PDB file of C-alpha atoms and ligand atoms in Angstrom:
ATOM      1  CA  UNK A   1      57.925  14.552 -66.726  1.00 38.00           C
ATOM      2  CA  UNK A   2      61.205  16.460 -66.348  1.00 39.00           C
ATOM      3  CA  UNK A   3      61.448  19.527 -68.592  1.00 39.00           C
ATOM      4  CA  UNK A   4      64.699  18.583 -70.249  1.00 39.00           C
ATOM      5  CA  UNK A   5      64.325  14.815 -70.552  1.00 37.00           C
ATOM      6  CA  UNK A   6      66.678  14.742 -73.522  1.00 36.00           C
ATOM      7  CA  UNK A   7      69.518  16.027 -71.376  1.00 36.00           C
ATOM      8  CA  UNK A   8      71.319  13.112 -69.841  1.00 34.00           C
ATOM      9  CA  UNK A   9      74.362  12.482 -67.713  1.00 40.00           C
ATOM     10  CA  UNK A  10      74.206   8.840 -68.659  1.00 43.00           C
ATOM     11  CA  UNK A  11      77.429   7.902 -70.446  1.00 43.00           C
ATOM     12  CA  UNK A  12      75.737   5.017 -72.221  1.00 47.00           C
ATOM     13  CA  UNK A  13      73.537   7.469 -74.117  1.00 49.00           C
ATOM     14  CA  UNK A  14      76.358   9.738 -75.223  1.00 49.00           C
ATOM     15  CA  UNK A  15      77.391   9.495 -78.873  1.00 51.00           C
ATOM     16  CA  UNK A  16      80.508   7.479 -79.522  1.00 56.00           C
ATOM     17  CA  UNK A  17      83.119   9.142 -81.739  1.00 54.00           C
ATOM     18  CA  UNK A  18      83.312   7.382 -85.096  1.00 53.00           C
ATOM     19  CA  UNK A  19      87.072   7.186 -84.609  1.00 53.00           C
ATOM     20  CA  UNK A  20      89.813   7.754 -87.152  1.00 57.00           C
ATOM     21  CA  UNK A  21      88.555   8.647 -90.599  1.00 70.00           C
ATOM     22  CA  UNK A  22      85.303   6.655 -90.304  1.00 78.00           C
ATOM     23  CA  UNK A  23      82.304   8.182 -92.052  1.00 87.00           C
ATOM     24  CA  UNK A  24      79.908   5.576 -90.653  1.00 91.00           C
ATOM     25  CA  UNK A  25      78.510   6.571 -87.258  1.00 91.00           C
ATOM     26  CA  UNK A  26      79.019   4.141 -84.388  1.00 93.00           C
ATOM     27  CA  UNK A  27      75.958   2.910 -82.474  1.00 94.00           C
ATOM     28  CA  UNK A  28      75.507   4.367 -78.994  1.00 92.00           C
ATOM     29  CA  UNK A  29      77.849   3.129 -76.316  1.00 93.00           C
ATOM     30  CA  UNK A  30      75.289   0.886 -74.608  1.00 94.00           C
ATOM     31  CA  UNK A  31      74.797  -1.082 -77.839  1.00 96.00           C
ATOM     32  CA  UNK A  32      78.491  -1.762 -78.444  1.00 98.00           C
ATOM     33  CA  UNK A  33      79.940  -5.227 -77.922  1.00 98.00           C
ATOM     34  CA  UNK A  34      82.025  -5.468 -74.744  1.00 98.00           C
ATOM     35  CA  UNK A  35      84.584  -7.823 -76.193  1.00 98.00           C
ATOM     36  CA  UNK A  36      85.416  -8.090 -79.891  1.00 98.00           C
ATOM     37  CA  UNK A  37      87.616 -10.859 -81.269  1.00 98.00           C
ATOM     38  CA  UNK A  38      89.045 -10.594 -84.772  1.00 98.00           C
ATOM     39  CA  UNK A  39      90.291 -13.266 -87.158  1.00 98.00           C
ATOM     40  CA  UNK A  40      92.569 -11.182 -89.363  1.00 98.00           C
ATOM     41  CA  UNK A  41      92.807 -13.117 -92.604  1.00 98.00           C
ATOM     42  CA  UNK A  42      93.747 -12.477 -96.213  1.00 98.00           C
ATOM     43  CA  UNK A  43      97.108 -10.712 -95.889  1.00 98.00           C
ATOM     44  CA  UNK A  44      98.636 -13.060 -98.453  1.00 98.00           C
ATOM     45  CA  UNK A  45      95.766 -12.735-100.918  1.00 98.00           C
ATOM     46  CA  UNK A  46      95.851  -8.945-100.600  1.00 98.00           C
ATOM     47  CA  UNK A  47      99.547  -8.924-101.506  1.00 98.00           C
ATOM     48  CA  UNK A  48      99.184 -11.457-104.313  1.00 98.00           C
ATOM     49  CA  UNK A  49      96.392  -9.483-105.959  1.00 98.00           C
ATOM     50  CA  UNK A  50      98.795  -6.545-106.138  1.00 98.00           C
ATOM     51  CA  UNK A  51     101.753  -8.539-107.380  1.00 98.00           C
ATOM     52  CA  UNK A  52     103.542  -8.019-104.050  1.00 98.00           C
ATOM     53  CA  UNK A  53     105.295 -10.596-101.846  1.00 96.00           C
ATOM     54  CA  UNK A  54     103.044 -12.062 -99.097  1.00 96.00           C
ATOM     55  CA  UNK A  55     105.179 -10.354 -96.499  1.00 94.00           C
ATOM     56  CA  UNK A  56     103.971  -6.947 -97.744  1.00 97.00           C
ATOM     57  CA  UNK A  57     100.452  -8.080 -96.849  1.00 98.00           C
ATOM     58  CA  UNK A  58     101.577  -8.824 -93.300  1.00 97.00           C
ATOM     59  CA  UNK A  59     103.264  -5.422 -93.061  1.00 96.00           C
ATOM     60  CA  UNK A  60     100.120  -3.622 -94.178  1.00 98.00           C
ATOM     61  CA  UNK A  61      98.030  -5.873 -91.909  1.00 98.00           C
ATOM     62  CA  UNK A  62     100.047  -4.745 -88.887  1.00 97.00           C
ATOM     63  CA  UNK A  63      99.272  -1.086 -89.733  1.00 97.00           C
ATOM     64  CA  UNK A  64      95.565  -1.883 -89.978  1.00 98.00           C
ATOM     65  CA  UNK A  65      95.680  -3.656 -86.609  1.00 98.00           C
ATOM     66  CA  UNK A  66      97.095  -0.511 -85.002  1.00 96.00           C
ATOM     67  CA  UNK A  67      94.263   1.625 -86.435  1.00 96.00           C
ATOM     68  CA  UNK A  68      91.604  -0.827 -85.297  1.00 98.00           C
ATOM     69  CA  UNK A  69      93.086  -0.929 -81.787  1.00 97.00           C
ATOM     70  CA  UNK A  70      92.908   2.843 -81.648  1.00 96.00           C
ATOM     71  CA  UNK A  71      89.339   2.987 -82.906  1.00 96.00           C
ATOM     72  CA  UNK A  72      88.195   0.317 -80.418  1.00 97.00           C
ATOM     73  CA  UNK A  73      89.947   2.033 -77.504  1.00 97.00           C
ATOM     74  CA  UNK A  74      88.333   5.366 -78.408  1.00 95.00           C
ATOM     75  CA  UNK A  75      84.912   3.734 -78.701  1.00 96.00           C
ATOM     76  CA  UNK A  76      85.295   2.448 -75.135  1.00 96.00           C
ATOM     77  CA  UNK A  77      85.392  -1.335 -75.682  1.00 98.00           C
ATOM     78  CA  UNK A  78      86.317  -3.533 -72.735  1.00 98.00           C
ATOM     79  CA  UNK A  79      88.446  -5.884 -74.766  1.00 98.00           C
ATOM     80  CA  UNK A  80      89.842  -6.453 -78.230  1.00 98.00           C
ATOM     81  CA  UNK A  81      91.422  -9.820 -79.030  1.00 98.00           C
ATOM     82  CA  UNK A  82      93.382 -10.188 -82.262  1.00 98.00           C
ATOM     83  CA  UNK A  83      94.247 -13.569 -83.764  1.00 98.00           C
ATOM     84  CA  UNK A  84      97.809 -12.871 -84.921  1.00 97.00           C
ATOM     85  CA  UNK A  85      99.379 -16.313 -85.221  1.00 97.00           C
ATOM     86  CA  UNK A  86      97.786 -19.716 -84.903  1.00 97.00           C
ATOM     87  CA  UNK A  87      99.496 -22.876 -83.712  1.00 95.00           C
ATOM     88  CA  UNK A  88      98.825 -24.205 -87.235  1.00 95.00           C
ATOM     89  CA  UNK A  89     100.683 -21.318 -88.936  1.00 96.00           C
ATOM     90  CA  UNK A  90     104.021 -23.104 -88.270  1.00 96.00           C
ATOM     91  CA  UNK A  91     103.265 -25.160 -91.386  1.00 96.00           C
ATOM     92  CA  UNK A  92     104.213 -22.133 -93.488  1.00 96.00           C
ATOM     93  CA  UNK A  93     107.567 -21.764 -95.269  1.00 95.00           C
ATOM     94  CA  UNK A  94     110.493 -20.867 -92.979  1.00 95.00           C
ATOM     95  CA  UNK A  95     111.070 -17.618 -94.866  1.00 94.00           C
ATOM     96  CA  UNK A  96     107.545 -16.323 -94.207  1.00 94.00           C
ATOM     97  CA  UNK A  97     107.687 -17.431 -90.563  1.00 96.00           C
ATOM     98  CA  UNK A  98     110.975 -15.647 -90.051  1.00 95.00           C
ATOM     99  CA  UNK A  99     109.515 -12.414 -91.472  1.00 94.00           C
ATOM    100  CA  UNK A 100     106.401 -12.841 -89.311  1.00 96.00           C
ATOM    101  CA  UNK A 101     108.586 -13.153 -86.208  1.00 97.00           C
ATOM    102  CA  UNK A 102     110.588 -10.042 -87.198  1.00 97.00           C
ATOM    103  CA  UNK A 103     107.375  -8.158 -87.764  1.00 95.00           C
ATOM    104  CA  UNK A 104     105.904  -9.334 -84.481  1.00 97.00           C
ATOM    105  CA  UNK A 105     109.067  -8.308 -82.661  1.00 98.00           C
ATOM    106  CA  UNK A 106     108.987  -4.811 -84.181  1.00 97.00           C
ATOM    107  CA  UNK A 107     105.252  -4.579 -83.678  1.00 96.00           C
ATOM    108  CA  UNK A 108     105.295  -5.374 -79.968  1.00 97.00           C
ATOM    109  CA  UNK A 109     107.996  -2.732 -79.467  1.00 97.00           C
ATOM    110  CA  UNK A 110     106.306  -0.048 -81.565  1.00 96.00           C
ATOM    111  CA  UNK A 111     102.928  -0.775 -79.959  1.00 94.00           C
ATOM    112  CA  UNK A 112     104.226   0.176 -76.506  1.00 96.00           C
ATOM    113  CA  UNK A 113     103.664   3.948 -76.768  1.00 96.00           C
ATOM    114  CA  UNK A 114     100.052   3.218 -77.794  1.00 95.00           C
ATOM    115  CA  UNK A 115      99.632   0.969 -74.732  1.00 97.00           C
ATOM    116  CA  UNK A 116     100.803   3.819 -72.526  1.00 96.00           C
ATOM    117  CA  UNK A 117      99.019   6.642 -74.340  1.00 95.00           C
ATOM    118  CA  UNK A 118      95.702   4.783 -74.641  1.00 96.00           C
ATOM    119  CA  UNK A 119      95.862   3.297 -71.122  1.00 97.00           C
ATOM    120  CA  UNK A 120      95.663  -0.263 -72.551  1.00 98.00           C
ATOM    121  CA  UNK A 121      95.969  -3.442 -70.542  1.00 97.00           C
ATOM    122  CA  UNK A 122      98.089  -5.748 -72.672  1.00 98.00           C
ATOM    123  CA  UNK A 123      98.045  -9.531 -72.600  1.00 98.00           C
ATOM    124  CA  UNK A 124      98.822 -12.528 -74.756  1.00 98.00           C
ATOM    125  CA  UNK A 125      97.149 -15.943 -75.100  1.00 98.00           C
ATOM    126  CA  UNK A 126      98.666 -19.037 -76.708  1.00 98.00           C
ATOM    127  CA  UNK A 127     101.713 -21.176 -76.051  1.00 96.00           C
ATOM    128  CA  UNK A 128     104.967 -19.380 -75.322  1.00 97.00           C
ATOM    129  CA  UNK A 129     106.994 -22.423 -76.385  1.00 96.00           C
ATOM    130  CA  UNK A 130     107.925 -22.008 -80.029  1.00 95.00           C
ATOM    131  CA  UNK A 131     108.089 -18.217 -79.985  1.00 97.00           C
ATOM    132  CA  UNK A 132     111.648 -16.832 -80.151  1.00 97.00           C
ATOM    133  CA  UNK A 133     113.147 -15.578 -76.900  1.00 98.00           C
ATOM    134  CA  UNK A 134     113.671 -12.003 -78.173  1.00 98.00           C
ATOM    135  CA  UNK A 135     109.972 -11.793 -79.110  1.00 98.00           C
ATOM    136  CA  UNK A 136     108.900 -13.139 -75.693  1.00 98.00           C
ATOM    137  CA  UNK A 137     111.136 -10.567 -73.974  1.00 98.00           C
ATOM    138  CA  UNK A 138     109.450  -7.685 -75.795  1.00 98.00           C
ATOM    139  CA  UNK A 139     105.991  -9.144 -75.098  1.00 98.00           C
ATOM    140  CA  UNK A 140     106.843  -9.255 -71.390  1.00 98.00           C
ATOM    141  CA  UNK A 141     108.013  -5.634 -71.511  1.00 98.00           C
ATOM    142  CA  UNK A 142     104.735  -4.583 -73.102  1.00 97.00           C
ATOM    143  CA  UNK A 143     102.708  -6.509 -70.520  1.00 97.00           C
ATOM    144  CA  UNK A 144     104.734  -4.687 -67.868  1.00 97.00           C
ATOM    145  CA  UNK A 145     104.130  -1.321 -69.605  1.00 96.00           C
ATOM    146  CA  UNK A 146     100.375  -1.882 -69.423  1.00 96.00           C
ATOM    147  CA  UNK A 147     100.314  -3.092 -65.804  1.00 96.00           C
ATOM    148  CA  UNK A 148      98.139  -0.873 -63.667  1.00 95.00           C
ATOM    149  CA  UNK A 149      96.382   0.576 -66.717  1.00 98.00           C
ATOM    150  CA  UNK A 150      92.614   0.755 -66.556  1.00 98.00           C
ATOM    151  CA  UNK A 151      91.527   1.099 -70.196  1.00 98.00           C
ATOM    152  CA  UNK A 152      90.694  -1.427 -72.884  1.00 98.00           C
ATOM    153  CA  UNK A 153      92.273  -4.846 -72.673  1.00 98.00           C
ATOM    154  CA  UNK A 154      94.282  -5.623 -75.782  1.00 98.00           C
ATOM    155  CA  UNK A 155      94.900  -9.342 -76.100  1.00 98.00           C
ATOM    156  CA  UNK A 156      97.031 -10.863 -78.856  1.00 98.00           C
ATOM    157  CA  UNK A 157      96.519 -14.535 -79.693  1.00 98.00           C
ATOM    158  CA  UNK A 158     100.031 -15.714 -80.608  1.00 98.00           C
ATOM    159  CA  UNK A 159     100.880 -19.323 -81.326  1.00 97.00           C
ATOM    160  CA  UNK A 160      97.311 -19.876 -80.219  1.00 98.00           C
ATOM    161  CA  UNK A 161      95.111 -22.886 -80.887  1.00 98.00           C
ATOM    162  CA  UNK A 162      91.851 -23.423 -79.092  1.00 98.00           C
ATOM    163  CA  UNK A 163      92.035 -27.221 -78.968  1.00 98.00           C
ATOM    164  CA  UNK A 164      95.525 -27.072 -77.443  1.00 96.00           C
ATOM    165  CA  UNK A 165      94.241 -24.558 -74.870  1.00 98.00           C
ATOM    166  CA  UNK A 166      91.297 -26.804 -73.942  1.00 98.00           C
ATOM    167  CA  UNK A 167      93.586 -29.865 -73.842  1.00 97.00           C
ATOM    168  CA  UNK A 168      95.895 -28.054 -71.387  1.00 97.00           C
ATOM    169  CA  UNK A 169      92.901 -27.140 -69.232  1.00 98.00           C
ATOM    170  CA  UNK A 170      91.687 -30.771 -69.219  1.00 98.00           C
ATOM    171  CA  UNK A 171      95.161 -31.902 -68.145  1.00 98.00           C
ATOM    172  CA  UNK A 172      95.106 -29.473 -65.212  1.00 98.00           C
ATOM    173  CA  UNK A 173      91.654 -30.622 -64.180  1.00 98.00           C
ATOM    174  CA  UNK A 174      92.669 -34.299 -64.450  1.00 98.00           C
ATOM    175  CA  UNK A 175      95.711 -33.601 -62.270  1.00 98.00           C
ATOM    176  CA  UNK A 176      93.511 -31.853 -59.679  1.00 98.00           C
ATOM    177  CA  UNK A 177      91.125 -34.818 -59.662  1.00 98.00           C
ATOM    178  CA  UNK A 178      94.017 -37.293 -59.392  1.00 98.00           C
ATOM    179  CA  UNK A 179      95.453 -35.397 -56.407  1.00 98.00           C
ATOM    180  CA  UNK A 180      92.056 -35.367 -54.714  1.00 98.00           C
ATOM    181  CA  UNK A 181      91.833 -31.562 -54.856  1.00 97.00           C
ATOM    182  CA  UNK A 182      88.756 -31.724 -57.091  1.00 98.00           C
ATOM    183  CA  UNK A 183      85.897 -34.195 -57.331  1.00 98.00           C
ATOM    184  CA  UNK A 184      84.493 -35.012 -60.818  1.00 97.00           C
ATOM    185  CA  UNK A 185      81.016 -33.804 -59.832  1.00 97.00           C
ATOM    186  CA  UNK A 186      82.483 -30.450 -58.775  1.00 97.00           C
ATOM    187  CA  UNK A 187      83.542 -29.715 -62.363  1.00 98.00           C
ATOM    188  CA  UNK A 188      81.417 -26.922 -63.842  1.00 98.00           C
ATOM    189  CA  UNK A 189      81.666 -24.534 -66.806  1.00 97.00           C
ATOM    190  CA  UNK A 190      83.591 -22.183 -64.522  1.00 97.00           C
ATOM    191  CA  UNK A 191      86.129 -24.907 -63.598  1.00 98.00           C
ATOM    192  CA  UNK A 192      87.004 -25.166 -67.272  1.00 98.00           C
ATOM    193  CA  UNK A 193      86.813 -21.431 -68.087  1.00 98.00           C
ATOM    194  CA  UNK A 194      89.164 -20.488 -65.274  1.00 98.00           C
ATOM    195  CA  UNK A 195      91.799 -22.921 -66.538  1.00 98.00           C
ATOM    196  CA  UNK A 196      91.837 -21.473 -70.058  1.00 98.00           C
ATOM    197  CA  UNK A 197      94.314 -18.771 -71.153  1.00 98.00           C
ATOM    198  CA  UNK A 198      91.343 -16.386 -71.125  1.00 98.00           C
ATOM    199  CA  UNK A 199      90.573 -16.831 -67.404  1.00 98.00           C
ATOM    200  CA  UNK A 200      89.168 -13.564 -66.013  1.00 95.00           C
ATOM    201  CA  UNK A 201      88.354 -12.204 -69.464  1.00 98.00           C
ATOM    202  CA  UNK A 202      84.762 -11.707 -70.623  1.00 97.00           C
ATOM    203  CA  UNK A 203      83.656 -14.000 -73.477  1.00 98.00           C
ATOM    204  CA  UNK A 204      83.683 -12.299 -76.889  1.00 98.00           C
ATOM    205  CA  UNK A 205      80.331 -10.792 -77.897  1.00 98.00           C
ATOM    206  CA  UNK A 206      81.330 -10.339 -81.517  1.00 98.00           C
ATOM    207  CA  UNK A 207      83.733 -12.193 -83.791  1.00 98.00           C
ATOM    208  CA  UNK A 208      84.829 -10.337 -86.914  1.00 98.00           C
ATOM    209  CA  UNK A 209      86.391 -12.332 -89.712  1.00 98.00           C
ATOM    210  CA  UNK A 210      87.935 -11.010 -92.889  1.00 98.00           C
ATOM    211  CA  UNK A 211      88.705 -12.534 -96.310  1.00 98.00           C
ATOM    212  CA  UNK A 212      85.251 -14.088 -96.625  1.00 98.00           C
ATOM    213  CA  UNK A 213      86.074 -17.446 -95.086  1.00 96.00           C
ATOM    214  CA  UNK A 214      83.140 -18.937 -93.177  1.00 97.00           C
ATOM    215  CA  UNK A 215      85.167 -20.745 -90.565  1.00 97.00           C
ATOM    216  CA  UNK A 216      86.441 -20.303 -87.023  1.00 97.00           C
ATOM    217  CA  UNK A 217      89.943 -21.774 -87.565  1.00 96.00           C
ATOM    218  CA  UNK A 218      90.461 -23.145 -84.044  1.00 98.00           C
ATOM    219  CA  UNK A 219      89.943 -19.715 -82.435  1.00 98.00           C
ATOM    220  CA  UNK A 220      88.396 -19.414 -78.951  1.00 98.00           C
ATOM    221  CA  UNK A 221      86.074 -22.402 -79.471  1.00 98.00           C
ATOM    222  CA  UNK A 222      84.893 -22.493 -75.862  1.00 98.00           C
ATOM    223  CA  UNK A 223      84.643 -18.736 -75.429  1.00 98.00           C
ATOM    224  CA  UNK A 224      82.608 -17.859 -78.536  1.00 98.00           C
ATOM    225  CA  UNK A 225      79.670 -20.203 -77.813  1.00 97.00           C
ATOM    226  CA  UNK A 226      77.209 -17.312 -77.999  1.00 95.00           C
ATOM    227  CA  UNK A 227      79.230 -14.709 -79.867  1.00 98.00           C
ATOM    228  CA  UNK A 228      77.709 -13.012 -82.888  1.00 98.00           C
ATOM    229  CA  UNK A 229      79.628 -13.591 -86.123  1.00 98.00           C
ATOM    230  CA  UNK A 230      80.349 -10.901 -88.707  1.00 98.00           C
ATOM    231  CA  UNK A 231      82.214 -11.809 -91.877  1.00 98.00           C
ATOM    232  CA  UNK A 232      83.455  -9.480 -94.593  1.00 98.00           C
ATOM    233  CA  UNK A 233      84.893 -10.497 -97.956  1.00 98.00           C
ATOM    234  CA  UNK A 234      87.538  -7.759 -97.615  1.00 98.00           C
ATOM    235  CA  UNK A 235      91.071  -8.908 -96.909  1.00 98.00           C
ATOM    236  CA  UNK A 236      92.495  -7.675 -93.601  1.00 98.00           C
ATOM    237  CA  UNK A 237      94.828  -5.037 -95.116  1.00 98.00           C
ATOM    238  CA  UNK A 238      91.735  -3.428 -96.715  1.00 98.00           C
ATOM    239  CA  UNK A 239      89.715  -3.450 -93.485  1.00 98.00           C
ATOM    240  CA  UNK A 240      88.969   0.133 -92.548  1.00 97.00           C
ATOM    241  CA  UNK A 241      87.364   2.238 -89.862  1.00 96.00           C
ATOM    242  CA  UNK A 242      84.041   2.182 -91.745  1.00 97.00           C
ATOM    243  CA  UNK A 243      84.045  -1.623 -91.781  1.00 98.00           C
ATOM    244  CA  UNK A 244      84.466  -1.718 -88.017  1.00 98.00           C
ATOM    245  CA  UNK A 245      81.673   0.803 -87.547  1.00 97.00           C
ATOM    246  CA  UNK A 246      79.431  -1.278 -89.842  1.00 97.00           C
ATOM    247  CA  UNK A 247      80.185  -4.450 -87.900  1.00 98.00           C
ATOM    248  CA  UNK A 248      79.259  -2.649 -84.666  1.00 98.00           C
ATOM    249  CA  UNK A 249      76.035  -1.329 -86.198  1.00 97.00           C
ATOM    250  CA  UNK A 250      75.047  -4.810 -87.369  1.00 97.00           C
ATOM    251  CA  UNK A 251      75.870  -6.176 -83.928  1.00 97.00           C
ATOM    252  CA  UNK A 252      73.681  -3.514 -82.274  1.00 97.00           C
ATOM    253  CA  UNK A 253      70.728  -4.763 -84.367  1.00 95.00           C
ATOM    254  CA  UNK A 254      71.179  -8.436 -83.473  1.00 95.00           C
ATOM    255  CA  UNK A 255      68.688 -10.093 -81.169  1.00 91.00           C
ATOM    256  CA  UNK A 256      70.823 -12.053 -78.700  1.00 89.00           C
ATOM    257  CA  UNK A 257      68.709 -14.702 -77.006  1.00 90.00           C
ATOM    258  CA  UNK A 258      71.361 -17.044 -75.549  1.00 91.00           C
ATOM    259  CA  UNK A 259      69.017 -19.955 -76.264  1.00 91.00           C
ATOM    260  CA  UNK A 260      66.048 -18.185 -74.662  1.00 92.00           C
ATOM    261  CA  UNK A 261      63.260 -16.142 -76.213  1.00 91.00           C
ATOM    262  CA  UNK A 262      63.144 -12.472 -77.240  1.00 85.00           C
ATOM    263  CA  UNK A 263      61.735  -9.979 -74.776  1.00 74.00           C
TER     264      UNK A 263
HETATM  265  C1  IPE B   1      96.493 -13.727 -92.088  1.00 68.50           C
HETATM  266  O1  IPE B   1      96.710 -13.658 -93.453  1.00 68.50           O
HETATM  267  C2  IPE B   1      97.754 -13.468 -91.292  1.00 68.50           C
HETATM  268  C3  IPE B   1      98.324 -14.644 -90.604  1.00 68.50           C
HETATM  269  C4  IPE B   1      97.755 -15.818 -90.484  1.00 68.50           C
HETATM  270  C5  IPE B   1      99.634 -14.489 -89.994  1.00 68.50           C
HETATM  271  P1  IPE B   1      97.175 -14.926 -94.283  1.00 68.50           P
HETATM  272  O2  IPE B   1      98.660 -14.957 -94.318  1.00 68.50           O
HETATM  273  O3  IPE B   1      96.524 -16.169 -93.748  1.00 68.50           O
HETATM  274  O4  IPE B   1      96.623 -14.572 -95.738  1.00 68.50           O
HETATM  275  P2  IPE B   1      95.991 -15.572 -96.805  1.00 68.50           P
HETATM  276  O5  IPE B   1      94.902 -16.342 -96.123  1.00 68.50           O
HETATM  277  O6  IPE B   1      97.088 -16.458 -97.283  1.00 68.50           O
HETATM  278  O7  IPE B   1      95.476 -14.665 -97.871  1.00 68.50           O
HETATM  279 MG1   MG B   2      94.785 -17.219 -94.216  1.00 68.50          MG
END
């Protein structure tokens, strides 16, 4: 028995900083999810309950996203994926969509120093078609700014819909079969996974959803097969550093069996 068995060089046993102004302690690093995906919902309801225009909710939501990114990067997560705009959100009034695009444009620009400072790898999933050219240009600049970085992957789901993503993957596979490049019996889980926008990304371990809605809303349907779900009734603009720490603590206590049995 070594004399100082409590002394460890093992990073996984070192305490994780709570991050930001959180008063709730994070679980130890080894118990953290690798990849967290967030359905940020309730911006409109947050604004309405304060007698503000919906757009104010989106503005505040963008500030919260920045804080959460920072807290996750400090905690040492592998990946954070944020559902920013779904392919179904185009049904909204033109005025709100135009503000969302302005906000997204500003956001991607103002996020760049954080990408550099926090060593973030930046990527986007979803269809590019439909997003304005000036927004796509800034996205590409941010991807470029994060190239070669080695820290947390920050992935924004923009104009993203999981069924559309899977449909695109099926089309690619069908084309490969038609050209003789692939035989039907060679198609495996991996064949599908590597044709999704999330190819080379780990599957999410934890999905956080705000605004109390118990639904997945066409988000990463394939990838979250075994993810743990954590839902809070708080609207996204009210989501704070303590909420994230609580979600991580709950996750650390979950018994993940992947269809098998506990140890
Ligand atoms: C989420 O908040 C942000 C986006 C989908 C862009 P909502 O805008 O959906 O807010 P609610 O659901 O109307 O409260
Ligand atoms: Mg909503």
